[in-house]
Amino acid sequence: MDSSAYKLHLALAALVGATAAAAAAYYVHCRSVAQQCGDLARSASARRRRPRAPAAAAAAGGEGGGKLPPPRRAATGSASLPDLSAFYGGGGRGPAAGGYLVEEDEEEEDAEGVVGPHANGALDAAAFLQIPQGLPRLHVGPDGNKQLARSSSKRRIGIIRPNSPKSPGASASALESQEGSDEDNATQHSGKLDNGYLNTNGNLEGEQNGNVIVENGAATPLAAANMIRSHSISNDLHAVQPDPVAADILRKEPEQESFIKLLTAPKEIPSPDEIEVFKILQKCLELREYYLFKEEVAPWEKEVISEPCTPKPNPNPFTYVPEPKSEHFFQMVDGVVHVYADKDYTERIYPVVDATTFFTDLHYILRVTAAGNTRTVCHNRLNLLEHKFKFHLMLNADREFLAQKTAPHRDFYNVRKVDTHVHHSACMNQKHLLRFIKSKLRKEPDEVVIFRDGTYMTLKEVFESLDLTGYDLNVDLLDVHADKSTFHRFDKFNLKYNPCGQSRLREIFLKQDNLIQGRFLAELTKQVFSDLSASKYQMAEYRISIYGRKQSEWDQLASWIVNNELYSENVVWLVQIPRLYNVYKEMGIVTSFQNLLDNIFLPLFEVTIDPASHPQLHVFLKQVVGLDLVDDESKPERRPTKHMPTPEQWTNVFNPAFSYYAYYCYANLYTLNKLRESKGMTTIKFRPHAGEAGDIDHLAATFLLCHNISHGINLRKSPVLQYLYYLGQIGLAMSPLSNNSLFLDYHRNPFPMFFQRGLNVSLSTDDPLQIHLTKEPLVEEYSIAASLWKLSSCDLCEIARNSVYQSGFSHALKAHWVGKNYFKRGPSGNDIHKTNVPHIRVEFRDMIWRNEMRLVYLNNIILPEEIDP
C-alpha cells in the first residue's frame, strides 16, 4: 500500500514538472516570434521611407544630368573571395540592384549598396530579396573567383598589423590560415599565394586604387606579381580572411618572403654643410681602402664550389710536405722588413706606407672625429639608422618570425656560431679546470712538474707546500672567477689566471713552455676540443701568445701544437702579442723596440721563404688566421707625433703608444702577407684588441689598418668613428659579460645600439675561465644577451651569421656553413636553410647600407656585389 502511494506521488510530480517546462518553452517561443516580427516591420518601414528615383530617371542615367549617384556595391578586383557575378547574371559596372544589402562602416551607414542581376540599374521592390537578421552565414561553392561584399570601405590592402614575434597573434593567424573555421573543414583550398615586395612608405593600411599603390603622395603602378593577395580557404563571406603572410608556412617557400620597405622620403637631398661632411668621410674611407691588405685573388675565385657538401676532415693535418726555397731576400730597415726578389736586387718588391705618412693620416682622422659639424651629421645619421631598424621590426617582425618557421631543421641551436674572441689559456670554465686538477692529483701525484727554489717538485709536493689536498679544492678556493674586485682593475683581473692565487699552479696547468712541455695544458685543450666537436655547431678562434722575448718562441709554440696534435675542425688559431716592451726592457731582456720586432717577425719571413728551415712552424702557420695585440688599454699614453723615433731608436723604458705598436705590426704583416700570397700560402689578418678602454686614438688607428677588432665599446664615445665603422662594415667581436667584469656595466653596454644601427657585431666570450659558469660559454653569452636586451631568434641568428663572416675559417667551411654564395652581398648571398636568417632581414640591412653609401658618395659610387675577402 505504501509503495503504491509513493509511485502515485512520483507520477504527479513528473506531470507537474513537464507542464511547467512546456509552458516556459511556449512563452519563450512567443517572445521570439514577436521580436522577429517587430524587426521585420521596422525594416519594411525604413525601406518605405527611403526616397526612390523614378524608373525613367534610372533608365536615362547615361543621357545627361539629373541622375542619382550609383549605390555602393562590392569591389570587383579581389582574389580573396569567390566570384558570384555569373550566378546573379550581372557583370557590368552599373548600379546593379535587386541583390543583397551590403553594410558599410558606421560612418557610412546611410549609404547602403546593393548588388544583383538587374542590368538596367532600376530597383524593383518585388524582386528585392529581404534577408532577416539572425540567419546563419551564407556559404558558396569553391568555384567563385571574385569578392561579392566587403566589410569596410577603408581596407584597401590585406596587410596584417605586425605583432611581436613571440606574441600569440602570429601563431593564431598561422593556425587560422591552415585550418580555417570549424564549419569549413570540408572545403579544400587549392590556390597559391603569390607574395612579392610591397612598398608602402610606412603606412600599414596603404592607399590602393585598382593596380596603383600610393607612395609619398604619388601614385605608382604596382605590378601584379608584387601585390599581396590573400586567397580564401573557407570561401566564407563573413569569416575573417586568412593572413597572407602566415600562408608562407603552408607553401614552404622562404625565398618568397613578403617585405614591407619603409621609405622615409622620396629622395634625400643633403644640405651644403652635409655635402662638405660627406666629402670628408669619403676621404676617410678612401684612406682605409688604401691601407687595408686585400688578397689579389679572392678565395671564392681560387676555389669554386658549385654544390657545397660537408668538407672532409684533414686526415693528416701535421704532415710536413716539403716546398722549394725561393730566391727572395729580406732585411729589417727602420722596423719594417724589406723584401727583394734576390740578393742582387736593390728595389723592394712589396712597399708599404711609411710611419710618417701613417701618423699624418692618423692625425687627420682624429681631427675629423673632433670637428663639430662632422660629429653632428654622423650622430644624426646613426640615430636615423637606429630608428629605421625599429620601424623595420614594427612592420616585418612577424614576417621574419614566420619565415624562420619555414626553414626546416634550422633554429638558433643548430646554426653555426663562432667564438671570435677567446683566449686559449682561459678557454675552459672553472669547474672543468677544477675537475682536471683533481684528476691529475689522483692519477699522477708523483709526476715531476716544476723546478722551484733549486729543487724539482712533484705535483703532490707542490700541493703539500701549499697545504692543500685534492679534497680541499673547490671552485671558491680555486678563485679564478672575476668579481667586483676586478672592475677597472686589469691587474687584478690578470691575477685571476693564477689558480688558488698561486703562479706556480698557472705555470703547471696553463702554460705550454714549462718543465713538462705543456702536457697538462695540451690534455686540457683536447678536452675542450672534444666538447666543441660534440656541440658540432660551435666554433672557436683561440688566441695564443708570442711574447717577443726571443726568436725561438715560434718554434717552441709550433712544436707544442704539432707534437701534441692539437687540431680540430672547429678551431683555428690567432697569435696574440702582449704589449709588454717596458717590462722586458726593465728586466734587461731587450735593449730596444727593434729587438721585439725582430723576435716576432723574422722567423715568419724565414719560414715563408724556406719552409724547411722551420718545418713545424710551417705546418702550424696553416692553422693561424690572425695576429692580435693585447694588454690593458686604460694605461695612459702619449699621442704619437708625425715624426716618431724609429724602433731602433726607441731605447727608453716607456711603453710605446698603441698606434705605434699597431703600425709596425701592420707594416710587417702586410709585407709578409704579400710574400705568402705570392707563394700560394695562407695569409694572416690583423685583428687586435681595441676600444675596450683608453683613448679613441686606438679605434682611429685600427680603422685604417685592421680587418676587424675585439671589443670596440668606446665607439659609443665617437659618433664619427662609429659611423665610419658602419660604412666600412668593420667587424666588432664584442664581449658584454667580460666588459661587465672589467670596464662597463652590462646595462650600459652599447652592443644592442650597435646592432640596431647595423654595425657588423658578433658575440664572443673572451675569458670563459673568469667570466662564464656553464659548459657552453658561447651559448651562455647569447642567452644572457637575448634575455636582457630582448633579442629575437632572428636577431640571434643574424649575430651568429656575422660571427662566421668575421672568422678566419676557410672558404669551403664558410660555404658549407652559411651558403655557397655567402660572399655576395644582400639576400642573394643568404641561405635561410643554413643560417636561419630571413631574406627580409638581410635585404633590409643591405638596402640601408647601400643607401647610406650612395648618400655619403653623393650617388657617385658603384657599390661592389661581393664582400671584401
PDB file of C-alpha atoms in Angstrom, residues 451-633:
ATOM      1  CA  PHE A 451     111.626  23.441 -10.722  1.00  0.00           C
ATOM      2  CA  ARG A 452     111.392  25.916  -7.857  1.00  0.00           C
ATOM      3  CA  ASP A 453     113.881  27.133  -5.243  1.00  0.00           C
ATOM      4  CA  GLY A 454     116.678  24.964  -6.607  1.00  0.00           C
ATOM      5  CA  THR A 455     114.734  21.714  -6.465  1.00  0.00           C
ATOM      6  CA  TYR A 456     112.423  19.626  -8.637  1.00  0.00           C
ATOM      7  CA  MET A 457     108.948  19.098  -7.198  1.00  0.00           C
ATOM      8  CA  THR A 458     106.255  16.561  -7.927  1.00  0.00           C
ATOM      9  CA  LEU A 459     102.613  17.535  -8.237  1.00  0.00           C
ATOM     10  CA  LYS A 460     101.864  16.110  -4.797  1.00  0.00           C
ATOM     11  CA  GLU A 461     104.727  18.055  -3.247  1.00  0.00           C
ATOM     12  CA  VAL A 462     103.547  21.275  -4.846  1.00  0.00           C
ATOM     13  CA  PHE A 463     100.131  20.945  -3.227  1.00  0.00           C
ATOM     14  CA  GLU A 464     101.667  19.887   0.096  1.00  0.00           C
ATOM     15  CA  SER A 465     103.774  23.053   0.033  1.00  0.00           C
ATOM     16  CA  LEU A 466     100.502  24.966  -0.376  1.00  0.00           C
ATOM     17  CA  ASP A 467      98.939  22.945   2.472  1.00  0.00           C
ATOM     18  CA  LEU A 468      96.216  21.673   0.133  1.00  0.00           C
ATOM     19  CA  THR A 469      94.776  18.283  -0.809  1.00  0.00           C
ATOM     20  CA  GLY A 470      92.510  17.256  -3.624  1.00  0.00           C
ATOM     21  CA  TYR A 471      89.617  17.030  -1.204  1.00  0.00           C
ATOM     22  CA  ASP A 472      90.096  20.636  -0.098  1.00  0.00           C
ATOM     23  CA  LEU A 473      89.783  22.015  -3.629  1.00  0.00           C
ATOM     24  CA  ASN A 474      86.556  23.635  -4.747  1.00  0.00           C
ATOM     25  CA  VAL A 475      85.544  26.368  -7.163  1.00  0.00           C
ATOM     26  CA  ASP A 476      85.648  29.042  -4.470  1.00  0.00           C
ATOM     27  CA  LEU A 477      89.111  28.044  -3.336  1.00  0.00           C
ATOM     28  CA  LEU A 478      90.287  27.977  -6.938  1.00  0.00           C
ATOM     29  CA  ASP A 479      89.364  31.696  -7.052  1.00  0.00           C
ATOM     30  CA  VAL A 480      89.685  32.196 -10.804  1.00  0.00           C
ATOM     31  CA  HIS A 481      86.299  33.828 -11.324  1.00  0.00           C
ATOM     32  CA  ALA A 482      86.152  37.589 -11.834  1.00  0.00           C
ATOM     33  CA  ASP A 483      84.138  39.507  -9.253  1.00  0.00           C
ATOM     34  CA  LYS A 484      83.524  43.069  -8.131  1.00  0.00           C
ATOM     35  CA  SER A 485      87.154  43.475  -7.116  1.00  0.00           C
ATOM     36  CA  THR A 486      88.305  43.312 -10.765  1.00  0.00           C
ATOM     37  CA  PHE A 487      86.183  46.230 -12.033  1.00  0.00           C
ATOM     38  CA  HIS A 488      88.573  48.812 -13.513  1.00  0.00           C
ATOM     39  CA  ARG A 489      91.440  46.732 -12.142  1.00  0.00           C
ATOM     40  CA  PHE A 490      93.076  44.998 -15.083  1.00  0.00           C
ATOM     41  CA  ASP A 491      95.977  43.973 -12.862  1.00  0.00           C
ATOM     42  CA  LYS A 492      93.678  42.058 -10.503  1.00  0.00           C
ATOM     43  CA  PHE A 493      91.868  40.513 -13.458  1.00  0.00           C
ATOM     44  CA  ASN A 494      95.173  39.101 -14.747  1.00  0.00           C
ATOM     45  CA  LEU A 495      95.870  37.633 -11.304  1.00  0.00           C
ATOM     46  CA  LYS A 496      92.717  35.533 -11.710  1.00  0.00           C
ATOM     47  CA  TYR A 497      94.710  33.380 -14.141  1.00  0.00           C
ATOM     48  CA  ASN A 498      96.539  32.001 -11.082  1.00  0.00           C
ATOM     49  CA  PRO A 499      94.559  29.073  -9.579  1.00  0.00           C
ATOM     50  CA  CYS A 500      94.324  29.447  -5.805  1.00  0.00           C
ATOM     51  CA  GLY A 501      96.275  32.672  -6.254  1.00  0.00           C
ATOM     52  CA  GLN A 502      99.470  30.690  -6.948  1.00  0.00           C
ATOM     53  CA  SER A 503     101.582  31.470 -10.022  1.00  0.00           C
ATOM     54  CA  ARG A 504     103.170  28.017  -9.803  1.00  0.00           C
ATOM     55  CA  LEU A 505      99.823  26.372 -10.466  1.00  0.00           C
ATOM     56  CA  ARG A 506      99.366  28.587 -13.506  1.00  0.00           C
ATOM     57  CA  GLU A 507     102.784  27.554 -14.773  1.00  0.00           C
ATOM     58  CA  ILE A 508     101.943  23.870 -14.294  1.00  0.00           C
ATOM     59  CA  PHE A 509      98.428  23.759 -15.739  1.00  0.00           C
ATOM     60  CA  LEU A 510      98.021  26.817 -18.010  1.00  0.00           C
ATOM     61  CA  LYS A 511     101.439  27.252 -19.650  1.00  0.00           C
ATOM     62  CA  GLN A 512     102.898  25.445 -22.644  1.00  0.00           C
ATOM     63  CA  ASP A 513     106.577  26.335 -22.031  1.00  0.00           C
ATOM     64  CA  ASN A 514     107.178  24.599 -18.698  1.00  0.00           C
ATOM     65  CA  LEU A 515     109.076  21.615 -17.319  1.00  0.00           C
ATOM     66  CA  ILE A 516     106.538  19.086 -18.643  1.00  0.00           C
ATOM     67  CA  GLN A 517     106.471  20.870 -22.034  1.00  0.00           C
ATOM     68  CA  GLY A 518     102.859  21.895 -21.639  1.00  0.00           C
ATOM     69  CA  ARG A 519     101.470  18.342 -21.456  1.00  0.00           C
ATOM     70  CA  PHE A 520      98.733  19.192 -18.941  1.00  0.00           C
ATOM     71  CA  LEU A 521      97.555  22.187 -20.952  1.00  0.00           C
ATOM     72  CA  ALA A 522      97.545  20.085 -24.121  1.00  0.00           C
ATOM     73  CA  GLU A 523      95.359  17.431 -22.472  1.00  0.00           C
ATOM     74  CA  LEU A 524      93.026  20.123 -21.162  1.00  0.00           C
ATOM     75  CA  THR A 525      92.864  21.674 -24.647  1.00  0.00           C
ATOM     76  CA  LYS A 526      91.923  18.331 -26.208  1.00  0.00           C
ATOM     77  CA  GLN A 527      89.046  18.014 -23.755  1.00  0.00           C
ATOM     78  CA  VAL A 528      87.794  21.457 -24.787  1.00  0.00           C
ATOM     79  CA  PHE A 529      88.148  20.434 -28.447  1.00  0.00           C
ATOM     80  CA  SER A 530      86.092  17.352 -27.698  1.00  0.00           C
ATOM     81  CA  ASP A 531      83.328  19.457 -26.169  1.00  0.00           C
ATOM     82  CA  LEU A 532      83.295  21.687 -29.258  1.00  0.00           C
ATOM     83  CA  SER A 533      83.117  18.701 -31.583  1.00  0.00           C
ATOM     84  CA  ALA A 534      80.236  17.276 -29.570  1.00  0.00           C
ATOM     85  CA  SER A 535      78.294  20.524 -29.876  1.00  0.00           C
ATOM     86  CA  LYS A 536      79.020  20.464 -33.666  1.00  0.00           C
ATOM     87  CA  TYR A 537      77.639  23.945 -34.318  1.00  0.00           C
ATOM     88  CA  GLN A 538      80.052  25.939 -32.137  1.00  0.00           C
ATOM     89  CA  MET A 539      83.491  27.005 -33.360  1.00  0.00           C
ATOM     90  CA  ALA A 540      86.286  28.977 -31.736  1.00  0.00           C
ATOM     91  CA  GLU A 541      89.287  31.102 -32.666  1.00  0.00           C
ATOM     92  CA  TYR A 542      91.748  30.627 -29.823  1.00  0.00           C
ATOM     93  CA  ARG A 543      94.367  33.287 -29.140  1.00  0.00           C
ATOM     94  CA  ILE A 544      97.755  32.027 -28.018  1.00  0.00           C
ATOM     95  CA  SER A 545     100.683  34.206 -27.011  1.00  0.00           C
ATOM     96  CA  ILE A 546     104.012  35.052 -28.603  1.00  0.00           C
ATOM     97  CA  TYR A 547     105.829  37.463 -26.278  1.00  0.00           C
ATOM     98  CA  GLY A 548     108.748  38.527 -28.440  1.00  0.00           C
ATOM     99  CA  ARG A 549     111.411  37.851 -25.821  1.00  0.00           C
ATOM    100  CA  LYS A 550     113.355  35.512 -28.144  1.00  0.00           C
ATOM    101  CA  GLN A 551     113.046  34.217 -31.684  1.00  0.00           C
ATOM    102  CA  SER A 552     112.806  30.583 -30.605  1.00  0.00           C
ATOM    103  CA  GLU A 553     109.324  31.191 -29.166  1.00  0.00           C
ATOM    104  CA  TRP A 554     107.756  30.463 -32.559  1.00  0.00           C
ATOM    105  CA  ASP A 555     109.450  27.063 -32.831  1.00  0.00           C
ATOM    106  CA  GLN A 556     108.507  26.172 -29.239  1.00  0.00           C
ATOM    107  CA  LEU A 557     104.872  27.057 -29.825  1.00  0.00           C
ATOM    108  CA  ALA A 558     104.725  25.185 -33.145  1.00  0.00           C
ATOM    109  CA  SER A 559     106.421  22.153 -31.587  1.00  0.00           C
ATOM    110  CA  TRP A 560     103.863  22.112 -28.764  1.00  0.00           C
ATOM    111  CA  ILE A 561     100.957  22.248 -31.232  1.00  0.00           C
ATOM    112  CA  VAL A 562     102.360  19.615 -33.586  1.00  0.00           C
ATOM    113  CA  ASN A 563     103.764  17.165 -31.033  1.00  0.00           C
ATOM    114  CA  ASN A 564     100.525  17.122 -29.038  1.00  0.00           C
ATOM    115  CA  GLU A 565      98.449  17.007 -32.257  1.00  0.00           C
ATOM    116  CA  LEU A 566      96.199  19.867 -31.223  1.00  0.00           C
ATOM    117  CA  TYR A 567      93.853  20.026 -34.159  1.00  0.00           C
ATOM    118  CA  SER A 568      90.109  20.317 -34.538  1.00  0.00           C
ATOM    119  CA  GLU A 569      87.833  21.123 -37.468  1.00  0.00           C
ATOM    120  CA  ASN A 570      86.059  23.514 -35.083  1.00  0.00           C
ATOM    121  CA  VAL A 571      89.159  25.534 -34.157  1.00  0.00           C
ATOM    122  CA  VAL A 572      91.626  27.937 -35.754  1.00  0.00           C
ATOM    123  CA  TRP A 573      94.375  29.923 -34.051  1.00  0.00           C
ATOM    124  CA  LEU A 574      95.280  33.580 -33.671  1.00  0.00           C
ATOM    125  CA  VAL A 575      98.632  34.695 -32.296  1.00  0.00           C
ATOM    126  CA  GLN A 576      98.423  37.471 -29.712  1.00  0.00           C
ATOM    127  CA  ILE A 577     101.311  39.799 -28.884  1.00  0.00           C
ATOM    128  CA  PRO A 578     101.190  41.359 -25.397  1.00  0.00           C
ATOM    129  CA  ARG A 579     102.359  44.991 -25.393  1.00  0.00           C
ATOM    130  CA  LEU A 580     104.954  44.469 -22.679  1.00  0.00           C
ATOM    131  CA  TYR A 581     108.070  46.154 -24.080  1.00  0.00           C
ATOM    132  CA  ASN A 582     108.520  48.228 -20.908  1.00  0.00           C
ATOM    133  CA  VAL A 583     108.533  45.077 -18.740  1.00  0.00           C
ATOM    134  CA  TYR A 584     111.138  43.341 -20.910  1.00  0.00           C
ATOM    135  CA  LYS A 585     113.250  46.498 -21.026  1.00  0.00           C
ATOM    136  CA  GLU A 586     113.309  46.774 -17.243  1.00  0.00           C
ATOM    137  CA  MET A 587     114.217  43.085 -16.997  1.00  0.00           C
ATOM    138  CA  GLY A 588     117.051  43.540 -19.498  1.00  0.00           C
ATOM    139  CA  ILE A 589     115.603  41.050 -21.973  1.00  0.00           C
ATOM    140  CA  VAL A 590     115.555  43.582 -24.848  1.00  0.00           C
ATOM    141  CA  THR A 591     117.557  46.728 -25.495  1.00  0.00           C
ATOM    142  CA  SER A 592     115.219  48.478 -27.932  1.00  0.00           C
ATOM    143  CA  PHE A 593     111.831  48.107 -29.527  1.00  0.00           C
ATOM    144  CA  GLN A 594     113.613  46.802 -32.618  1.00  0.00           C
ATOM    145  CA  ASN A 595     114.602  43.642 -30.691  1.00  0.00           C
ATOM    146  CA  LEU A 596     110.931  42.936 -30.032  1.00  0.00           C
ATOM    147  CA  LEU A 597     110.045  43.282 -33.733  1.00  0.00           C
ATOM    148  CA  ASP A 598     112.981  41.074 -34.759  1.00  0.00           C
ATOM    149  CA  ASN A 599     111.917  38.300 -32.391  1.00  0.00           C
ATOM    150  CA  ILE A 600     108.318  38.409 -33.614  1.00  0.00           C
ATOM    151  CA  PHE A 601     108.623  38.780 -37.412  1.00  0.00           C
ATOM    152  CA  LEU A 602     111.995  37.490 -38.626  1.00  0.00           C
ATOM    153  CA  PRO A 603     111.137  33.777 -38.042  1.00  0.00           C
ATOM    154  CA  LEU A 604     107.936  34.267 -40.047  1.00  0.00           C
ATOM    155  CA  PHE A 605     109.841  35.579 -43.081  1.00  0.00           C
ATOM    156  CA  GLU A 606     112.411  32.813 -42.761  1.00  0.00           C
ATOM    157  CA  VAL A 607     109.804  30.039 -42.804  1.00  0.00           C
ATOM    158  CA  THR A 608     107.899  31.665 -45.657  1.00  0.00           C
ATOM    159  CA  ILE A 609     110.960  31.863 -47.913  1.00  0.00           C
ATOM    160  CA  ASP A 610     112.331  28.445 -46.841  1.00  0.00           C
ATOM    161  CA  PRO A 611     109.725  26.172 -45.174  1.00  0.00           C
ATOM    162  CA  ALA A 612     112.396  23.566 -44.483  1.00  0.00           C
ATOM    163  CA  SER A 613     114.118  25.946 -42.049  1.00  0.00           C
ATOM    164  CA  HIS A 614     111.178  25.664 -39.603  1.00  0.00           C
ATOM    165  CA  PRO A 615     109.070  22.670 -40.738  1.00  0.00           C
ATOM    166  CA  GLN A 616     106.820  22.527 -37.671  1.00  0.00           C
ATOM    167  CA  LEU A 617     106.228  26.275 -37.799  1.00  0.00           C
ATOM    168  CA  HIS A 618     105.338  25.962 -41.483  1.00  0.00           C
ATOM    169  CA  VAL A 619     102.686  23.364 -40.592  1.00  0.00           C
ATOM    170  CA  PHE A 620     101.367  25.424 -37.678  1.00  0.00           C
ATOM    171  CA  LEU A 621     101.015  28.612 -39.741  1.00  0.00           C
ATOM    172  CA  LYS A 622      98.472  26.845 -41.964  1.00  0.00           C
ATOM    173  CA  GLN A 623      96.101  26.988 -38.979  1.00  0.00           C
ATOM    174  CA  VAL A 624      96.919  30.598 -37.969  1.00  0.00           C
ATOM    175  CA  VAL A 625      94.426  33.127 -39.341  1.00  0.00           C
ATOM    176  CA  GLY A 626      95.152  36.333 -37.435  1.00  0.00           C
ATOM    177  CA  LEU A 627      97.509  38.480 -35.379  1.00  0.00           C
ATOM    178  CA  ASP A 628      96.309  40.222 -32.225  1.00  0.00           C
ATOM    179  CA  LEU A 629      97.620  42.942 -29.889  1.00  0.00           C
ATOM    180  CA  VAL A 630      96.617  42.627 -26.228  1.00  0.00           C
ATOM    181  CA  ASP A 631      97.137  44.462 -22.951  1.00  0.00           C
ATOM    182  CA  ASP A 632      95.485  46.970 -20.658  1.00  0.00           C
ATOM    183  CA  GLU A 633      94.263  49.828 -22.878  1.00  0.00           C
TER     184      GLU A 633
END
